[in-house]
Each structure stands twice: as C-alpha cells, then as structure tokens.
Coordinates of C-alpha atoms and ligand atoms in Angstrom, one line a residue:
M1 CA 108.7 -39.7 -172.6
S2 CA 112.5 -39.3 -172.4
D3 CA 114.7 -41.7 -174.4
L4 CA 116.1 -43.1 -171.2
K5 CA 112.7 -43.8 -169.7
K6 CA 111.7 -45.5 -173.0
I7 CA 114.8 -47.7 -172.9
K8 CA 114.2 -48.5 -169.3
D9 CA 110.6 -49.5 -169.7
N10 CA 111.1 -51.4 -172.8
F11 CA 114.2 -53.4 -171.6
F12 CA 113.0 -54.0 -168.1
S13 CA 109.8 -55.6 -169.4
K14 CA 111.8 -57.6 -172.0
L15 CA 114.3 -58.8 -169.4
N16 CA 111.6 -60.0 -167.1
Q17 CA 110.2 -62.4 -169.6
N18 CA 111.3 -65.9 -169.5
L19 CA 114.5 -65.7 -171.5
G20 CA 117.3 -68.2 -172.5
L21 CA 120.9 -67.4 -172.3
S22 CA 121.3 -66.5 -176.0
E23 CA 118.4 -64.1 -175.9
I24 CA 119.9 -62.3 -172.9
N25 CA 123.2 -62.1 -174.6
Q26 CA 121.5 -60.5 -177.6
I27 CA 119.9 -57.9 -175.4
K28 CA 123.2 -57.3 -173.8
S29 CA 124.7 -56.5 -177.1
D30 CA 121.7 -54.4 -178.3
L31 CA 122.3 -52.3 -175.2
F32 CA 126.0 -52.2 -174.6
G33 CA 127.5 -53.2 -178.0
K34 CA 129.4 -50.8 -180.0
N35 CA 126.4 -49.2 -181.5
G36 CA 124.0 -50.3 -178.7
L37 CA 121.3 -48.1 -177.3
I38 CA 123.1 -47.2 -174.1
S39 CA 126.4 -46.7 -175.8
S40 CA 124.8 -44.3 -178.3
Q41 CA 123.3 -42.4 -175.4
F42 CA 126.8 -41.9 -174.0
K43 CA 127.9 -40.6 -177.3
K44 CA 125.1 -38.1 -177.2
I45 CA 126.3 -36.5 -173.9
G46 CA 128.6 -34.0 -175.5
S47 CA 125.9 -32.5 -177.7
I48 CA 123.5 -31.9 -174.8
N49 CA 123.3 -28.3 -173.5
E50 CA 125.2 -27.7 -170.4
S51 CA 122.3 -27.1 -167.9
E52 CA 120.9 -30.6 -168.7
R53 CA 124.1 -32.5 -169.3
K54 CA 124.9 -33.3 -165.7
K55 CA 121.5 -34.6 -164.9
F56 CA 121.3 -36.6 -168.1
A57 CA 124.7 -38.2 -167.5
S58 CA 123.9 -39.2 -164.0
E59 CA 120.5 -40.7 -165.1
L60 CA 122.2 -42.5 -167.9
N61 CA 124.8 -44.0 -165.5
I62 CA 122.2 -45.1 -163.1
L63 CA 120.2 -46.7 -165.9
K64 CA 123.3 -48.4 -167.3
D65 CA 124.1 -49.9 -163.9
E66 CA 120.5 -51.0 -163.3
L67 CA 120.3 -52.8 -166.7
Q68 CA 123.7 -54.3 -166.3
D69 CA 122.8 -55.6 -162.8
L70 CA 119.6 -57.0 -164.1
I71 CA 121.3 -58.7 -167.0
D72 CA 124.0 -60.2 -164.7
S73 CA 121.5 -61.5 -162.2
K74 CA 119.4 -63.1 -165.1
I75 CA 122.5 -64.8 -166.5
N76 CA 123.4 -66.0 -163.0
D77 CA 119.9 -67.4 -162.5
I78 CA 120.0 -69.3 -165.7
K79 CA 123.4 -70.8 -164.9
K80 CA 122.3 -71.8 -161.4
D81 CA 119.2 -73.4 -162.9
E82 CA 121.3 -75.4 -165.3
I83 CA 123.6 -76.7 -162.5
N84 CA 120.6 -77.6 -160.4
R85 CA 118.9 -79.4 -163.3
K86 CA 122.2 -81.4 -163.9
L87 CA 122.5 -82.3 -160.2
E88 CA 119.0 -83.5 -160.2
K89 CA 119.6 -85.7 -163.2
E90 CA 123.0 -87.0 -162.2
K91 CA 122.3 -87.8 -158.6
I92 CA 124.4 -90.7 -157.4
D93 CA 122.3 -93.7 -156.4
V94 CA 124.4 -95.1 -153.5
T95 CA 122.1 -98.1 -153.3
L96 CA 123.2 -99.4 -156.8
P97 CA 125.4 -102.6 -156.6
E98 CA 129.1 -101.9 -157.3
R99 CA 130.5 -102.6 -160.8
S100 CA 132.2 -105.9 -161.0
F101 CA 136.0 -105.8 -160.9
V102 CA 138.2 -108.4 -162.5
R103 CA 141.8 -108.7 -161.5
G104 CA 144.2 -110.1 -164.0
K105 CA 145.9 -113.4 -163.6
I106 CA 149.5 -114.5 -163.8
H107 CA 150.0 -117.2 -166.6
P108 CA 151.2 -120.5 -165.1
V109 CA 154.3 -120.3 -167.3
S110 CA 155.3 -116.9 -165.9
Q111 CA 154.5 -118.2 -162.4
T112 CA 156.7 -121.2 -163.0
I113 CA 159.5 -119.0 -164.3
D114 CA 159.3 -116.9 -161.2
E115 CA 159.3 -119.9 -158.9
I116 CA 162.3 -121.4 -160.7
S117 CA 164.2 -118.2 -160.6
A118 CA 163.4 -117.8 -156.9
I119 CA 164.8 -121.2 -156.1
F120 CA 168.0 -120.8 -158.1
S121 CA 168.7 -117.3 -156.8
E122 CA 168.5 -118.6 -153.2
I123 CA 171.6 -120.8 -154.0
G124 CA 173.6 -118.1 -155.6
F125 CA 172.6 -118.1 -159.3
S126 CA 172.0 -114.8 -160.9
I127 CA 169.5 -114.4 -163.9
E128 CA 170.7 -113.7 -167.4
E129 CA 168.6 -113.1 -170.5
G130 CA 169.3 -113.4 -174.2
P131 CA 167.3 -112.3 -177.3
D132 CA 164.9 -114.6 -179.1
I133 CA 166.4 -113.8 -182.4
E134 CA 169.9 -115.3 -182.2
N135 CA 172.8 -115.7 -184.6
E136 CA 173.8 -119.0 -186.0
Y137 CA 177.2 -118.8 -184.2
N138 CA 175.8 -118.5 -180.6
N139 CA 173.0 -120.9 -181.2
F140 CA 175.1 -123.7 -182.9
T141 CA 178.8 -123.1 -183.8
A142 CA 180.0 -121.9 -180.5
L143 CA 178.1 -124.6 -178.8
N144 CA 180.2 -127.2 -180.7
T145 CA 177.2 -128.3 -182.8
P146 CA 178.5 -129.5 -186.1
D147 CA 177.2 -128.5 -189.6
N148 CA 175.6 -131.8 -190.1
H149 CA 173.8 -131.9 -186.8
P150 CA 170.0 -132.6 -187.2
A151 CA 169.1 -129.5 -185.0
R152 CA 170.5 -127.3 -187.8
D153 CA 168.0 -128.7 -190.3
M154 CA 165.4 -126.5 -191.9
H155 CA 162.8 -128.8 -190.5
D156 CA 163.7 -128.1 -187.0
T157 CA 164.8 -124.5 -187.0
F158 CA 163.1 -121.3 -188.0
Y159 CA 165.7 -119.4 -190.0
L160 CA 165.0 -115.7 -190.6
D161 CA 167.2 -115.3 -193.7
K162 CA 168.4 -117.3 -196.7
K163 CA 172.0 -117.4 -195.6
K164 CA 170.8 -119.0 -192.3
E165 CA 172.6 -116.5 -190.2
K166 CA 169.7 -115.3 -188.1
L167 CA 167.2 -117.7 -186.5
L168 CA 164.8 -118.0 -183.6
R169 CA 166.9 -119.6 -180.9
T170 CA 166.2 -123.3 -180.6
H171 CA 167.2 -123.5 -177.0
T172 CA 168.4 -121.1 -174.2
S173 CA 172.0 -122.5 -174.5
P174 CA 173.2 -119.5 -176.5
V175 CA 172.9 -117.5 -173.3
Q176 CA 175.7 -119.5 -172.0
I177 CA 177.9 -118.2 -174.8
R178 CA 176.7 -114.5 -174.4
T179 CA 177.3 -114.6 -170.7
M180 CA 180.8 -116.1 -171.0
L181 CA 181.8 -113.8 -173.8
K182 CA 181.0 -110.7 -171.9
D183 CA 182.6 -111.5 -168.6
N184 CA 185.3 -113.5 -166.9
P185 CA 184.8 -116.7 -164.9
P186 CA 183.4 -117.7 -162.4
F187 CA 179.8 -118.0 -163.8
K188 CA 176.8 -119.0 -162.0
I189 CA 173.8 -118.1 -163.9
I190 CA 170.4 -119.3 -165.1
A191 CA 168.6 -118.0 -168.2
P192 CA 164.9 -118.5 -168.5
G193 CA 163.1 -117.6 -171.7
R194 CA 161.3 -118.5 -175.0
T195 CA 162.6 -121.0 -177.4
Y196 CA 161.4 -122.1 -180.9
R197 CA 161.4 -125.2 -183.0
S198 CA 159.5 -126.1 -186.1
D199 CA 157.3 -128.7 -184.3
S200 CA 153.7 -128.8 -183.4
D201 CA 151.5 -131.5 -181.7
Q202 CA 149.9 -132.3 -178.4
T203 CA 153.2 -132.4 -176.6
H204 CA 155.2 -129.9 -178.8
S205 CA 154.5 -126.3 -179.5
P206 CA 156.6 -124.2 -182.0
M207 CA 157.3 -121.8 -179.2
F208 CA 158.1 -123.1 -175.8
H209 CA 160.1 -122.2 -172.7
Q210 CA 163.4 -123.4 -171.2
V211 CA 165.7 -122.4 -168.4
E212 CA 169.4 -122.8 -169.0
G213 CA 171.7 -123.2 -166.1
L214 CA 175.5 -122.7 -166.1
H215 CA 178.1 -123.0 -163.3
I216 CA 181.7 -122.6 -164.2
D217 CA 184.5 -122.3 -161.6
K218 CA 187.8 -123.9 -160.6
N219 CA 186.5 -126.9 -158.8
I220 CA 183.1 -127.8 -160.1
N221 CA 182.3 -131.4 -160.8
M222 CA 179.4 -133.8 -161.7
G223 CA 178.6 -134.2 -158.0
D224 CA 177.9 -130.5 -157.8
L225 CA 175.5 -130.8 -160.8
K226 CA 173.7 -133.7 -159.2
G227 CA 173.4 -131.9 -155.8
C228 CA 172.1 -128.7 -157.5
L229 CA 169.5 -130.4 -159.6
N230 CA 168.4 -132.6 -156.7
Y231 CA 167.9 -129.5 -154.5
F232 CA 166.0 -127.7 -157.3
I233 CA 163.6 -130.5 -158.0
K234 CA 162.7 -131.1 -154.4
E235 CA 162.2 -127.3 -153.9
F236 CA 160.2 -126.9 -157.0
F237 CA 157.8 -129.9 -156.4
E238 CA 157.8 -129.2 -152.7
V239 CA 158.7 -132.8 -151.8
E240 CA 161.1 -134.1 -149.1
K241 CA 162.5 -136.9 -151.2
I242 CA 162.9 -137.3 -154.9
K243 CA 163.8 -140.2 -157.0
M244 CA 166.1 -139.0 -159.8
R245 CA 168.3 -140.8 -162.3
F246 CA 171.0 -139.7 -164.7
R247 CA 170.8 -141.4 -168.1
P248 CA 173.9 -141.2 -170.3
S249 CA 173.1 -139.1 -173.4
H250 CA 174.7 -136.9 -175.9
F251 CA 174.7 -133.1 -176.4
P252 CA 177.5 -131.6 -178.5
F253 CA 178.2 -128.9 -175.9
T254 CA 178.7 -131.2 -172.9
E255 CA 181.0 -134.1 -172.1
P256 CA 179.8 -136.3 -170.5
S257 CA 176.1 -135.5 -171.1
A258 CA 173.1 -136.9 -169.3
E259 CA 169.3 -136.7 -169.3
V260 CA 167.6 -136.6 -166.0
D261 CA 164.4 -138.5 -165.2
I262 CA 162.4 -138.2 -162.0
G263 CA 160.3 -140.9 -160.5
Y264 CA 156.6 -140.7 -160.3
E265 CA 153.3 -142.6 -159.9
I266 CA 149.7 -142.1 -160.6
K267 CA 147.6 -142.1 -157.5
D268 CA 143.7 -141.6 -157.8
G269 CA 144.2 -140.4 -161.3
K270 CA 146.7 -137.7 -160.2
I271 CA 150.4 -137.7 -160.9
V272 CA 152.5 -137.9 -157.7
I273 CA 156.1 -136.7 -158.2
G274 CA 159.0 -138.3 -156.3
E275 CA 157.6 -141.8 -155.7
G276 CA 156.7 -144.8 -157.7
D277 CA 158.3 -146.8 -160.4
K278 CA 157.6 -144.7 -163.6
W279 CA 160.2 -142.3 -165.0
L280 CA 159.7 -139.0 -166.7
E281 CA 162.5 -137.1 -168.5
I282 CA 162.7 -133.5 -167.5
L283 CA 166.0 -132.1 -168.4
G284 CA 169.4 -132.4 -170.3
C285 CA 172.7 -131.6 -168.7
G286 CA 176.4 -132.4 -168.5
M287 CA 179.9 -131.0 -168.0
V288 CA 180.6 -128.1 -170.3
H289 CA 182.7 -129.3 -173.3
P290 CA 186.2 -128.0 -173.3
K291 CA 185.7 -126.8 -176.9
V292 CA 182.8 -124.6 -175.8
L293 CA 185.0 -123.0 -173.1
K294 CA 187.8 -122.4 -175.7
N295 CA 185.3 -120.8 -178.0
V296 CA 184.6 -118.2 -175.2
N297 CA 188.2 -117.7 -174.2
V298 CA 187.9 -119.6 -171.0
D299 CA 190.9 -121.9 -170.3
P300 CA 189.4 -125.4 -169.8
L301 CA 192.5 -126.5 -167.8
K302 CA 191.7 -123.9 -165.2
Y303 CA 188.0 -123.7 -165.3
Q304 CA 185.3 -126.4 -165.6
G305 CA 181.7 -126.7 -164.7
Y306 CA 178.3 -127.9 -165.5
A307 CA 175.3 -126.8 -167.6
F308 CA 171.7 -127.8 -167.8
G309 CA 168.6 -127.1 -169.8
I310 CA 165.1 -127.6 -168.4
G311 CA 161.8 -127.5 -170.2
I312 CA 159.7 -125.1 -168.3
D313 CA 156.3 -125.9 -169.8
R314 CA 156.7 -129.6 -169.0
L315 CA 157.4 -128.7 -165.3
A316 CA 154.5 -126.3 -165.2
M317 CA 152.2 -129.0 -166.5
L318 CA 153.4 -131.6 -164.0
K319 CA 153.1 -129.3 -161.0
Y320 CA 149.8 -127.7 -161.8
G321 CA 148.1 -130.7 -163.5
I322 CA 147.7 -129.2 -167.0
N323 CA 147.6 -131.9 -169.5
D324 CA 147.6 -130.3 -173.0
L325 CA 150.7 -128.2 -173.7
R326 CA 148.8 -126.3 -176.4
S327 CA 146.4 -124.8 -173.9
F328 CA 149.2 -122.7 -172.6
F329 CA 149.4 -120.7 -175.8
E330 CA 145.7 -120.5 -176.8
C331 CA 145.0 -117.3 -174.8
D332 CA 141.7 -118.6 -173.6
Y333 CA 140.5 -116.2 -170.9
R334 CA 138.4 -118.9 -169.2
W335 CA 141.4 -121.2 -169.1
L336 CA 143.6 -118.5 -167.7
S337 CA 141.0 -117.6 -165.0
H338 CA 141.1 -121.2 -163.9
F339 CA 144.8 -122.0 -164.0
G340 CA 146.3 -118.5 -163.5
F341 CA 147.7 -117.2 -160.3
D342 CA 146.9 -114.3 -158.2
P343 CA 149.5 -111.6 -158.8
L344 CA 150.4 -111.7 -155.1
D345 CA 151.3 -115.4 -155.2
V346 CA 154.5 -114.6 -157.1
P347 CA 157.5 -115.5 -154.9
T348 CA 158.7 -112.3 -153.2
N349 CA 162.4 -113.1 -153.1
Y350 CA 162.7 -112.9 -156.9
R351 CA 160.8 -110.6 -159.2
G352 CA 161.3 -108.8 -162.4
L353 CA 162.2 -110.9 -165.3
S354 CA 161.0 -108.9 -168.3
R355 CA 158.3 -110.7 -170.2
Ligands
DAH1 N1 169.9 -127.2 -175.1 C1 169.4 -128.6 -174.9 C2 168.2 -128.8 -175.6 O1 167.4 -127.9 -175.9 C3 169.2 -128.9 -173.4 C4 170.5 -129.0 -172.7 C5 171.2 -130.1 -172.5 C6 171.1 -127.7 -172.2 C7 172.4 -130.2 -171.9 C8 172.3 -127.8 -171.6 C9 172.9 -129.1 -171.4 O2 172.9 -126.8 -171.0 O3 174.1 -129.1 -170.7 O4 167.7 -129.9 -175.9

C-alpha cells in the first residue's frame, strides 16, 4: 500500500471517531505541522523520479485538500454543537417575573433646598454657594462679630487648626462677604448650604442647613424685607395668609435685627401653619450693618439692604411632619423611602445646586 493510501486510511478513520477540539487540533499538527506527515510527503516530491512525480504530486494535493476539508468540517461541527448546547442552556424564560427595580429618592432636605431656591429665584434672587471650610475673617470678623462673642467659643465652633484661622462655617452668612467682595452692588442673592456647630441633641445636629439671603441696593428698607419674607413663607407653606411677627433681636452683622416667628396651631395632632395663637421662630434677619458694608468696600451712605438666615431643616420638619431632626442624618434607607421625594417632584424652574 502506498504511503499516501496509508495516511488516508489511517487519518480518515481517526477523524471519523468522536473527537474533541484539542484532539482534532493535535491531528492537524501531526499532518500539517512543520514535520507533519503531509508536509514530509511534500518534501519528498523532489526525490521522486520524474515519470511518477506528477502523479504523486497530484495525489498528494488531493489528499491534502481532502484531509484539510475533513478537519475543517469537524471543527465547525464541534463549534456549532457548542453554540447549540449553550443556547439550549441559556434559553430566556419570558414567563419569569421581572426583577424588582428601586428608584432612588430625593432627601427631604435637598427637596426643601430646591423648593426654597425655586421660590426666591422667581422674585429675582440668584443662587450663590460658599465652601464649608471657611476662614475666621469671613465667618466672624468681616461680619462684625467681636472677639469675645460667644459664637467664637471653642464650645460652639469646630476649628480646624490651633491658630483658629480655619473652621467649619457656623452659618451661611460668610457667603454674604464672599459675594460682596467679588462683585459690585446691587446684590440680590440667596446662599443655601451646610453649616456646623458643636451641638447635638433632639433639636440640634452638629451639621445642619441654612439659607442666607442678601439684598443690597440704593433704596432697600425694612418694608422690603418684610414683604419678601412674607411672600416666601406663604409660597413655601402653600397658604393664602400667614401670621408673622418680627421680634427685636441682636446680631452683630445687622442693625436693627429681628427674629421672625410664624403663627401656628395644632389641629387633630397635626401642626397647621399660618393660623392659631402659638408662635414658632424660623429665622433671623435685619438691615445689614454699615460696618459690614465697609468691610467689603460698599459705601453704606449709597447702598443699604437687608439680610436673613433661615434654618432649612426646621422648615423641612414643619412642612413634611418630621419630628426628630436627627432622623435627617441617620441615613436610614427605610426612613428615606418613606419621607423622600420622587426625583420628578423637584421644582422645574430651579435645578442644579451642587450637593
Ligand atoms: N447667621 C445667623 C445665625 O446663624 C442668622 C442670621 C441672622 C443671618 C440675621 C442673617 C441675618 O443674614 O441678617 O444665627
């Protein structure tokens, strides 16, 4: 039997057994590798005598093609089988119930900040932001807060260095300073954000939120302040009428200063804002002190105006019936699912305060 016939018989019967991919690849290299059987036969061609060479070469080429085709088709079959097996196993069961999908909620404080920002931006206030880490000058000195003021005490303020130059801002009022230093009057801004004091109990958290307001122009008086706050409170609590009173107070950065209370009553265990004979303090305000204006190079004889600082968390608690301030900051997912807001409930006319 000729060599070619032997190779043919031997490998055809081998290839027709049930082989795996690695065995077929092995056969492929046994035949066509550098020293494979077929490759060796090709090398032999030159030494065959002329009369037989042509015939041998043509038989060898035919055999080579046959073996190659057989190997290719076997490899193809194995790959197809594999794909079919996978498809069989990974069949999608369209009758299975869908996976549950949970949409995140907007925290009530974020929602409240957006609502406040929307209301003020409708009456011409723009939004400013300042950093949580402030310097002593912006937080106290420029705001006319004397060295011996209790707010400067270690017990009230988180200082970040021994020299007491850097601190976590104790209020949003330093944004007034930043705003007035970087621009020329008039100013009409609000500045919502985080504030910090060394305080913690049921109604105080070491981190809380305020919104600062500042309106400086040539003809701004306390009547404007009253009108602005009255409008805001009615809009925020969505009531037609609001009982509001200004109580004389003291802040170093305003003269005169006032605290504002709103009227409320308890009806069926629920707090109703705007009526009743009980009073609730919600903000501090006043006419910006001439010394503050001088500190930021604004001439107090030409420009005056008002400022206010509102506790955001307190407003959110009142509006949404949340009675423990600490729950805002405990990051309890169940609490957030209950009190949080759908992302689409955010007022559309104001968006985008960085959080
Ligand atoms: N910064 C004050 C505080 O945190 C609140 C405040 C009062 C802000 C009067 C003002 C203001 O702008 O005019 O207690």
